[in-house]
mmCIF file of C-alpha atoms in Angstrom:
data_model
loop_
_atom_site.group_PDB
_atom_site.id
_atom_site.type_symbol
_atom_site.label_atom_id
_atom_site.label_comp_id
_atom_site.label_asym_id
_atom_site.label_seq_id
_atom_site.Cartn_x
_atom_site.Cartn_y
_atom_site.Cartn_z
ATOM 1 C CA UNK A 1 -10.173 -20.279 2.258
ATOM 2 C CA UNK A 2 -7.284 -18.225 1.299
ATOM 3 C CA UNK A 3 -5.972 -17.627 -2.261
ATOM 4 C CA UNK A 4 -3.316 -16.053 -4.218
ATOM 5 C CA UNK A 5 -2.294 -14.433 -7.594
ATOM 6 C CA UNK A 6 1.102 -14.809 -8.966
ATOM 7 C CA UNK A 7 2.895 -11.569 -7.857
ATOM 8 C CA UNK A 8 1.887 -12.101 -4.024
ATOM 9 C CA UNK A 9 1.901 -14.916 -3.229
ATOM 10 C CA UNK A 10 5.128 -14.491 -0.803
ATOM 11 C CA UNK A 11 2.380 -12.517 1.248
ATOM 12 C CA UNK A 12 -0.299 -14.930 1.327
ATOM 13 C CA UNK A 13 1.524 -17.544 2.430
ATOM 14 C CA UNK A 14 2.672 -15.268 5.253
ATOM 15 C CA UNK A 15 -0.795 -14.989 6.261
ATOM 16 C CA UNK A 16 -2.116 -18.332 6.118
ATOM 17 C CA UNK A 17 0.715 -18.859 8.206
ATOM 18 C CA UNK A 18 -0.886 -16.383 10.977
ATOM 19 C CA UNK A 19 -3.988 -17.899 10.369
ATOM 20 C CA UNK A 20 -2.391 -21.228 10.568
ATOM 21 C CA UNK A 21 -4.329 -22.624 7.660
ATOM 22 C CA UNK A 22 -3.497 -23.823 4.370
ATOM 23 C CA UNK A 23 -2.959 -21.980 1.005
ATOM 24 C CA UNK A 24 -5.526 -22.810 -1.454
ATOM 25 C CA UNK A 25 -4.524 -24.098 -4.553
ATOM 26 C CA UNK A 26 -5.523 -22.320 -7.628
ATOM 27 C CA UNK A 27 -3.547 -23.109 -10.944
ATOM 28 C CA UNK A 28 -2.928 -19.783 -13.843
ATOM 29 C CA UNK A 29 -2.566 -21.410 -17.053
ATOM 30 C CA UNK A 30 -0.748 -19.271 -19.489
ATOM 31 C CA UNK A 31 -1.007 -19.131 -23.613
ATOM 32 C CA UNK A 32 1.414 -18.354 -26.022
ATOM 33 C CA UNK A 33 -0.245 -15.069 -26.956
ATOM 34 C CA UNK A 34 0.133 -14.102 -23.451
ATOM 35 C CA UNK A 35 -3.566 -14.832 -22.625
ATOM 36 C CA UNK A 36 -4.195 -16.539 -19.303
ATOM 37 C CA UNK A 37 -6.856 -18.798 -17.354
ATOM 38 C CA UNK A 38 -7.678 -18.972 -13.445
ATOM 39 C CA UNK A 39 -8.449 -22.463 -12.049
ATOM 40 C CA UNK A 40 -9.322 -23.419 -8.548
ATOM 41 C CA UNK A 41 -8.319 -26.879 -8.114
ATOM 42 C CA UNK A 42 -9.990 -27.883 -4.742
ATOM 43 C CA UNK A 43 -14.137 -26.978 -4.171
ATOM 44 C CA UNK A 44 -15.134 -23.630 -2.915
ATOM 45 C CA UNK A 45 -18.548 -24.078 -3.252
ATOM 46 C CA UNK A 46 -20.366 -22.014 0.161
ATOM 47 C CA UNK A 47 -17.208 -20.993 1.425
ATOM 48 C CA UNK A 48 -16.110 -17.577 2.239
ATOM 49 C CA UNK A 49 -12.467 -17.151 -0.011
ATOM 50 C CA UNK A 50 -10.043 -14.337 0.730
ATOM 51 C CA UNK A 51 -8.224 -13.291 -2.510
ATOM 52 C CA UNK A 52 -4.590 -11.961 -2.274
ATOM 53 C CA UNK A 53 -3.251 -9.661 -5.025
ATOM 54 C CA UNK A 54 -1.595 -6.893 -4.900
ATOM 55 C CA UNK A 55 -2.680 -4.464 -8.080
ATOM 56 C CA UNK A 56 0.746 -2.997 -9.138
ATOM 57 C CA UNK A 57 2.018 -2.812 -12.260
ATOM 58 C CA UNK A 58 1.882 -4.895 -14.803
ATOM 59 C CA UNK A 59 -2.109 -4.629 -15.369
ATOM 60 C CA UNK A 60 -1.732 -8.743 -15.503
ATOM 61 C CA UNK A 61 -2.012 -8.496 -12.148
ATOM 62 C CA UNK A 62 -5.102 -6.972 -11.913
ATOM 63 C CA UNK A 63 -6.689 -9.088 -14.922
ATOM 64 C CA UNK A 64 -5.716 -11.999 -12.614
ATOM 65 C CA UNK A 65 -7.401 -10.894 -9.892
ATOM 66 C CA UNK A 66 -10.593 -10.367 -11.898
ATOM 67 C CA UNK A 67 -10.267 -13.775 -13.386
ATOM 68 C CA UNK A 68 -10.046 -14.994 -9.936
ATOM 69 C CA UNK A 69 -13.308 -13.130 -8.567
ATOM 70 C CA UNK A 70 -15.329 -14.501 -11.737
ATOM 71 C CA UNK A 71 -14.153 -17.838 -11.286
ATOM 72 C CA UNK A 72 -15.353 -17.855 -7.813
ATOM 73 C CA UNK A 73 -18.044 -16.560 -8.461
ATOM 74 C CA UNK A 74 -19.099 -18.709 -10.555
ATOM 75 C CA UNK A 75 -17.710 -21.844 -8.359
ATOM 76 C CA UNK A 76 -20.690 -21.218 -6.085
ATOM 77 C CA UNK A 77 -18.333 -19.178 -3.247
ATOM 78 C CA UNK A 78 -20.703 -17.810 -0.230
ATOM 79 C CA UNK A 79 -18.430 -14.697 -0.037
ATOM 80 C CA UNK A 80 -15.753 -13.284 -2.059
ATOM 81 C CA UNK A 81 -13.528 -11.065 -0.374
ATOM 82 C CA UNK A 82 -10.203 -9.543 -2.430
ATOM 83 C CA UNK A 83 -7.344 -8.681 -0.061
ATOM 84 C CA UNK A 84 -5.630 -5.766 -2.125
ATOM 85 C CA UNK A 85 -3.104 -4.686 0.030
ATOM 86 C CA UNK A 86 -1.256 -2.144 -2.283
ATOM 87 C CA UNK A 87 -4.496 -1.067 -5.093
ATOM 88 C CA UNK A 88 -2.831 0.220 -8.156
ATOM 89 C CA UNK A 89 -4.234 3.395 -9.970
ATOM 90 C CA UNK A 90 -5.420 4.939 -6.673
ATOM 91 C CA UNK A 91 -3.288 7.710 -8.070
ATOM 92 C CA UNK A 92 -6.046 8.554 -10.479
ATOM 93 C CA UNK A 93 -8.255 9.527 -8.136
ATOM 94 C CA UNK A 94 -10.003 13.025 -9.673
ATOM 95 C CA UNK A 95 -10.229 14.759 -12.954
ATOM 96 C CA UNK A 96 -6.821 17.141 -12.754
ATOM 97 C CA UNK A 97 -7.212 18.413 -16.204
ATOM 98 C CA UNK A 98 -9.653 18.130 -18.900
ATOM 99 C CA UNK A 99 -10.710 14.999 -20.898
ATOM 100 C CA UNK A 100 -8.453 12.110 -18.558
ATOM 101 C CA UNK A 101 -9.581 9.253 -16.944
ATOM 102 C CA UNK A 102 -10.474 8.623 -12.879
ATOM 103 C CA UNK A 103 -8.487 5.419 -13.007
ATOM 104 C CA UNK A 104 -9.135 4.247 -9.416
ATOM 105 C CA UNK A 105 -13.342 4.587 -9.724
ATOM 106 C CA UNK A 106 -12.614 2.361 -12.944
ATOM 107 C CA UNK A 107 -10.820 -0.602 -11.111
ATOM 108 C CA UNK A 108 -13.382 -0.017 -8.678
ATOM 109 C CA UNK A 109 -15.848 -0.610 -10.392
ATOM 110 C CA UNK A 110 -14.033 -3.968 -12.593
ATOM 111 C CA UNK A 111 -13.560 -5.296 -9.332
ATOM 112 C CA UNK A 112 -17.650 -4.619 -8.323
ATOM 113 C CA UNK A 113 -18.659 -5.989 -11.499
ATOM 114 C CA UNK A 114 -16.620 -8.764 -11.328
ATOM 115 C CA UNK A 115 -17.954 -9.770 -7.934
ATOM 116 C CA UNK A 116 -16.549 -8.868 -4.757
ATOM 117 C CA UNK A 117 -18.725 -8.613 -1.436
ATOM 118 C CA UNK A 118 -15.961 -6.966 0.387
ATOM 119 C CA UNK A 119 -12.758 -5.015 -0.161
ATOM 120 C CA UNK A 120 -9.330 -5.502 2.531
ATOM 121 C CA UNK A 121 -7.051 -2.596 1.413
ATOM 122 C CA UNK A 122 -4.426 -0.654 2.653
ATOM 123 C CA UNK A 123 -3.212 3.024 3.157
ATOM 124 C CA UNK A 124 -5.682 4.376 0.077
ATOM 125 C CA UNK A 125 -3.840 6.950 -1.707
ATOM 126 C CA UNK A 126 -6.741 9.256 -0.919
ATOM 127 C CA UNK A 127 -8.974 7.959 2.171
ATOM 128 C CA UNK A 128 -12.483 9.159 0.194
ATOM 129 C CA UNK A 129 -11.683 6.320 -2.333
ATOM 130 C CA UNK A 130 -13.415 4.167 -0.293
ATOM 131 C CA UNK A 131 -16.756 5.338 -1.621
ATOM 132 C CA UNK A 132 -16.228 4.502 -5.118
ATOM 133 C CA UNK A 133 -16.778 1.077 -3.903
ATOM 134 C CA UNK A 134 -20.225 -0.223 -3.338
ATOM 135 C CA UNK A 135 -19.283 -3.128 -1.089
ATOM 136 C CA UNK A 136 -17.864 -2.555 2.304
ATOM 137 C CA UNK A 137 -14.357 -1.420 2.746
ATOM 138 C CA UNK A 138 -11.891 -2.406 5.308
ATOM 139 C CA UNK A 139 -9.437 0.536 5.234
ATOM 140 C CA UNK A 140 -5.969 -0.548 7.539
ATOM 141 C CA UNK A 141 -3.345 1.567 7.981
ATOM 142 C CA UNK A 142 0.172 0.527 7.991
ATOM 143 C CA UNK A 143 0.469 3.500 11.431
ATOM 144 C CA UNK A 144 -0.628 0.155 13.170
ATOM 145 C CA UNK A 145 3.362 -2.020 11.946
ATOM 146 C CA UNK A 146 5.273 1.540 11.573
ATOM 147 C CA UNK A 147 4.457 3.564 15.028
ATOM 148 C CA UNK A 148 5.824 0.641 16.769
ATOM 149 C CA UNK A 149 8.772 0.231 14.587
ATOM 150 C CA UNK A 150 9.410 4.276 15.029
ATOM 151 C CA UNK A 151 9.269 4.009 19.361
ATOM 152 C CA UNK A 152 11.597 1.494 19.069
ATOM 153 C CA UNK A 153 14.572 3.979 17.458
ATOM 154 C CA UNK A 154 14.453 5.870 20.654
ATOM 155 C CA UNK A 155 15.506 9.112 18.783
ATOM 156 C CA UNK A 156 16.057 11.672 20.877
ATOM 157 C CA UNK A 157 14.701 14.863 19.101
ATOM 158 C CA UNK A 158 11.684 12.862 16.912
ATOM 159 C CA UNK A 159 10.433 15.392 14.648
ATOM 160 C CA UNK A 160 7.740 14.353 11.606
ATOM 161 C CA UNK A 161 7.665 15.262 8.152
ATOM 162 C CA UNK A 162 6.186 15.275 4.797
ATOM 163 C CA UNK A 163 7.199 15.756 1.561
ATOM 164 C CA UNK A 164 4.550 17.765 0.056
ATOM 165 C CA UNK A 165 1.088 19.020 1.924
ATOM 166 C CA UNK A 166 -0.973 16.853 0.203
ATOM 167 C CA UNK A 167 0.320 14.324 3.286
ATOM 168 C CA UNK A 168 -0.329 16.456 5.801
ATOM 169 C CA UNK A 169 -3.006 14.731 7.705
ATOM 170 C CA UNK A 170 -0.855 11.614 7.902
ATOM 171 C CA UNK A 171 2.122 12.981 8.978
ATOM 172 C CA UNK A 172 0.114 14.988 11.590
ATOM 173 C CA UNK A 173 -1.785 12.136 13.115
ATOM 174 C CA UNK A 174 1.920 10.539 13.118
ATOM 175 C CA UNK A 175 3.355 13.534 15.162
ATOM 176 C CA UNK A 176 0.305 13.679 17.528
ATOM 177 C CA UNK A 177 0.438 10.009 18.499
ATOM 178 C CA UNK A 178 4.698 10.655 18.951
ATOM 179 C CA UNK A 179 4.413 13.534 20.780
ATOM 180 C CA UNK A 180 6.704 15.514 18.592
ATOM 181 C CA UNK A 181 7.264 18.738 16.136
ATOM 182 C CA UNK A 182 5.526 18.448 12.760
ATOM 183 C CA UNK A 183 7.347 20.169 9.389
ATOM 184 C CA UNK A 184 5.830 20.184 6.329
ATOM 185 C CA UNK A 185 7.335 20.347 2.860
ATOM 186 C CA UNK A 186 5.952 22.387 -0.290
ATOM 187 C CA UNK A 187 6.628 21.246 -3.638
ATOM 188 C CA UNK A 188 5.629 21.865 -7.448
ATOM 189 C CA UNK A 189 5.829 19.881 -10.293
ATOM 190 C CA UNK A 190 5.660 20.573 -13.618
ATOM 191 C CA UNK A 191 5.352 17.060 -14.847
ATOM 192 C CA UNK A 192 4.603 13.568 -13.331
ATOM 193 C CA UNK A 193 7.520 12.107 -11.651
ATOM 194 C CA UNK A 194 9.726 15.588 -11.712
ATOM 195 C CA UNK A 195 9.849 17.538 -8.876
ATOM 196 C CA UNK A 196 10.509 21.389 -10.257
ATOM 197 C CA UNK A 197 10.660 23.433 -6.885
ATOM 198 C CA UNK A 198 10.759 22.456 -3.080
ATOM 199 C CA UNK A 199 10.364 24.698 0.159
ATOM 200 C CA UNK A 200 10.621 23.770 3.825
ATOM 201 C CA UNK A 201 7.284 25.086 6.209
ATOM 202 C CA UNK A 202 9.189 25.374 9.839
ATOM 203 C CA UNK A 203 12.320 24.384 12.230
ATOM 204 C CA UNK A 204 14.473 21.229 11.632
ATOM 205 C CA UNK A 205 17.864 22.096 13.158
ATOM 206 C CA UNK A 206 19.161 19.141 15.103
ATOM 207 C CA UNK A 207 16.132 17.532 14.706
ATOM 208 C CA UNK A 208 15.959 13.501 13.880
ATOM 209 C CA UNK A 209 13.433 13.899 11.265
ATOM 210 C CA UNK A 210 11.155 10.979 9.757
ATOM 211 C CA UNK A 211 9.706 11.709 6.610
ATOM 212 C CA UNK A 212 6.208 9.701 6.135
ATOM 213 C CA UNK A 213 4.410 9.050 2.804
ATOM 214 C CA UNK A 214 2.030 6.864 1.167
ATOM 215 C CA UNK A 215 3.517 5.773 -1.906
ATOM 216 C CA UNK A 216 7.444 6.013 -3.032
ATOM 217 C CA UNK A 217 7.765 5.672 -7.027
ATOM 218 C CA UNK A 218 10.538 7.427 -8.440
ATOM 219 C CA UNK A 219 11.639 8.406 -4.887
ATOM 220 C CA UNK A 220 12.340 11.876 -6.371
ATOM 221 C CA UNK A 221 10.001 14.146 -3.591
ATOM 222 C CA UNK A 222 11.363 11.608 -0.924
ATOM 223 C CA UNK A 223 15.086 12.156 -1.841
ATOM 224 C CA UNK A 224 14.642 15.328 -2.341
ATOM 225 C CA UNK A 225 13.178 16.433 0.862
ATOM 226 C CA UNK A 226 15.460 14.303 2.612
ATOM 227 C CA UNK A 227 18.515 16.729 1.368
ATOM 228 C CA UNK A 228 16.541 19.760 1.731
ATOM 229 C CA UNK A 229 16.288 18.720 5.765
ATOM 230 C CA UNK A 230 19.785 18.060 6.159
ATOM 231 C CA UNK A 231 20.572 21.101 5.004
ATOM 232 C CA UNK A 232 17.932 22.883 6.752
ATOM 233 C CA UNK A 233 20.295 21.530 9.874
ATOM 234 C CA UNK A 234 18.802 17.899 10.473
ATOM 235 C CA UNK A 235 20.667 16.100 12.611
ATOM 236 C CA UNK A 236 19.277 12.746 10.873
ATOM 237 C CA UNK A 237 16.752 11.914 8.185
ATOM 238 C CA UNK A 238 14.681 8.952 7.666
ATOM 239 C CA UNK A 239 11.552 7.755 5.639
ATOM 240 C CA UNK A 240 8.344 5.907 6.291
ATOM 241 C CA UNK A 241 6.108 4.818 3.467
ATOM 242 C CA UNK A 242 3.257 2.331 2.968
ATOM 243 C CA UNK A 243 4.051 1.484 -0.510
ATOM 244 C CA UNK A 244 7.419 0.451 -2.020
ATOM 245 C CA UNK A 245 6.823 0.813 -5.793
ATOM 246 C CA UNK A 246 10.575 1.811 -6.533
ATOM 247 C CA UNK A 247 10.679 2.034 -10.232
ATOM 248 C CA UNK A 248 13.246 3.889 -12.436
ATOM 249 C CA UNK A 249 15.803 5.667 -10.989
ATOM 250 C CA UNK A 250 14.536 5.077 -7.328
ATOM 251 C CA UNK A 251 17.244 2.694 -5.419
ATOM 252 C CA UNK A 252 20.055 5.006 -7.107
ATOM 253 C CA UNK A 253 18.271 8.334 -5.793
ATOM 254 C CA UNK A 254 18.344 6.826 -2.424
ATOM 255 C CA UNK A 255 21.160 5.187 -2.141
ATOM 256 C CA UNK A 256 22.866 8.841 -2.886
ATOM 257 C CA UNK A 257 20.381 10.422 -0.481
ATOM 258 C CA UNK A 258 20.857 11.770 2.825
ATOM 259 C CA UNK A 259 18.639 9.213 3.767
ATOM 260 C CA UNK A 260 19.694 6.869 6.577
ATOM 261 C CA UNK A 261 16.941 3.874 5.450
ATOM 262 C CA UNK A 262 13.878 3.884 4.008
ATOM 263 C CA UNK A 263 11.206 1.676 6.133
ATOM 264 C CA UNK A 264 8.284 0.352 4.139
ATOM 265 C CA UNK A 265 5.530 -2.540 4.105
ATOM 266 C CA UNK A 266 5.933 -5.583 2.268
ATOM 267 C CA UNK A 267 2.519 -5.203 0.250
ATOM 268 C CA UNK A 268 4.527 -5.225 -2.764
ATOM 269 C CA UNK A 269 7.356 -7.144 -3.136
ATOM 270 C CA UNK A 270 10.815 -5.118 -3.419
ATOM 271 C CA UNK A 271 13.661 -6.488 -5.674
ATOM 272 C CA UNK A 272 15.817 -4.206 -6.058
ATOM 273 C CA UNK A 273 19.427 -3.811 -4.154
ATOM 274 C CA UNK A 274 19.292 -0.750 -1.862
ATOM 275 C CA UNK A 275 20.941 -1.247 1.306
ATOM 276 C CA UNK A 276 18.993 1.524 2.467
ATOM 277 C CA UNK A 277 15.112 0.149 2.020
ATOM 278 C CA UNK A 278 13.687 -1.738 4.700
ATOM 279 C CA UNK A 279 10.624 -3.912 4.955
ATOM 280 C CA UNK A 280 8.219 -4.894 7.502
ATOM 281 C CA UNK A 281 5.320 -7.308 6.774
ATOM 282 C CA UNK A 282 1.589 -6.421 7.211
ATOM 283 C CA UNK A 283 0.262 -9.955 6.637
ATOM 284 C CA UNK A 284 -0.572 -10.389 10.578
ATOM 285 C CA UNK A 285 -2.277 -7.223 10.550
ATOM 286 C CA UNK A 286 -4.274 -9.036 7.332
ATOM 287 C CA UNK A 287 -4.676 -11.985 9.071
ATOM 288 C CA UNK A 288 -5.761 -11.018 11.562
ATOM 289 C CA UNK A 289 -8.210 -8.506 9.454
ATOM 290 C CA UNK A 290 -9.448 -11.744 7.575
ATOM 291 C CA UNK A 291 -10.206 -13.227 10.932
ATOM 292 C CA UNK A 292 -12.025 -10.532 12.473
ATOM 293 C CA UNK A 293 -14.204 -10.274 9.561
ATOM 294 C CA UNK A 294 -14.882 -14.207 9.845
ATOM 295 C CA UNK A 295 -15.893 -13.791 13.396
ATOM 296 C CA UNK A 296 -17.887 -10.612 12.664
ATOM 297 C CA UNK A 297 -15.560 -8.523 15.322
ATOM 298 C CA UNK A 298 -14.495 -4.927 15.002
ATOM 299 C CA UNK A 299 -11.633 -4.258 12.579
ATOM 300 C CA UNK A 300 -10.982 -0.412 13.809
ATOM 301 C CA UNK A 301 -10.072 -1.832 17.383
ATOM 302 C CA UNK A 302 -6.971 -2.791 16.188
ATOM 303 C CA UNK A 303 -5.712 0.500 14.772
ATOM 304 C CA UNK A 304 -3.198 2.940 16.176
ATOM 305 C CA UNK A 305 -4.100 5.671 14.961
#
């Protein structure tokens, strides 16, 4: 059985319509103080339930995803499962400087107390976040919706890219699978969200370069790097990214860009108005995730890469 927070719901219906079964129907009550209450309004009682919520920003959405575990737990389900297809705070991932918090062990470990027997996430911000979970983890990678998507430009001089090193290994496993030149970008900040400095690492003159990224939040490293190729001597500059947080100044950074569009997953809903941002939806991959794990079959045999 298949459930859904508020905030994505658009997806889950997108996979129960792979899986060709029905959305469950669960009921949020909301208070005048702002408080809130999960209901599930059919029995779940021994059945296997597949919760969809994305964990971006606001934190209600992770609070309703908790209430949602509990509640099924507590229904008697034989196996909660939480489909997190974007997980919020994965940013957090390490001490950086003294005395902060490692916000991604923390919702880890909510979502583990609260009750989960198994986690279906997406493009991890770091890949070794996986083992601040105590329940299995089934890691997909959005490689498997955007290699295809890339072939299918035909560009004639394919070269890869990323916007700072810390993407590296993606955007290498990208440019191995492609067959194609990998550059690299190095940046510093000196704040969160500010890019200070930016340097290009190797050739791209007259080169159709695809920049590829996890996450896109400000779009400041993304915009930036996409103006530093084209005047490095691209020929054409595109993104790639799993996540399409967008916040701030983001759609006006890239509609001024030298980007041509900017493709990303639909694991969080975009509503914003940039011609140049492009979705494609991961809820077959999901469902067919959710299915493979109901049938006990291999979930890395469907990966790309």
């Amino acid at each position: 059985m298949v459930f859904s927070g508020t905030k994505s719901r658009y997806l889950a219906e997108k996979i129960c319509s792979s899986l060709g079964c029905p959305l469950g129907n669960l009921v949020i009550t909301y208070f005048a103080d702002g408080e809130f209450s999960v209901s599930y309004e059919e029995s779940i009682r021994g059945r296997d339930v597949f919760l969809v919520q994305s964990t971006f920003p606001n934190s209600d959405n992770l609070m309703e995803l908790l209430l949602m575990i509990d509640a099924a737990k507590r229904a008697s389900a034989r196996s909660i499962n939480a489909v997190v297809p974007y997980f919020g705070w994965a940013r957090q991932d390490r001490k950086d400087k003294p005395r902060v918090s490692i916000g991604a062990k923390l919702v880890a470990d909510l979502l583990s107390v609260a009750g989960i027997d198994r986690l279906i996430t997406m493009d991890l911000h770091a890949d070794q976040e996986q083992g601040f979970f105590d329940v299995p983890v089934d890691h997909l990678y959005a490689s498997t919706i955007m290699l295809p998507y890339l072939k299918s430009l035909n560009l004639p001089n394919l070269c890869m890219a990323t916007p700072d090193v810390g993407g590296s290994k993606r955007a290498s496993t990208y440019a191995k699978y492609l067959d194609c030149p990998l550059v690299l970008c190095n940046k510093t900040r000196k704040k969160a969200n500010e890019v200070s400095s930016m340097q290009i690492i190797g050739d791209v003159r007259g080169m159709d370069v695809v920049l590829v990224d996890d996450i896109v939040d400000t779009a400041g490293t993304i915009t930036k790097a996409a103006d530093l190729m084209m005047e490095g001597g691209a020929r054409s500059v595109r993104a790639v990214a799993s996540h399409c947080i967008m916040s701030g100044p983001a759609d006006r950074r890239v509609e001024a860009s030298s980007l041509d569009e900017i493709v990303f997953t639909d694991s969080i809903p975009y509503h914003g108005t940039c011609a140049k941002v492009k979705q494609l939806s991961v809820a077959p991959m999901f469902a067919e995730t959710i299915r493979r794990v109901m049938e006990n079959e291999s979930i890395s045999s469907q990966y790309l890469i």
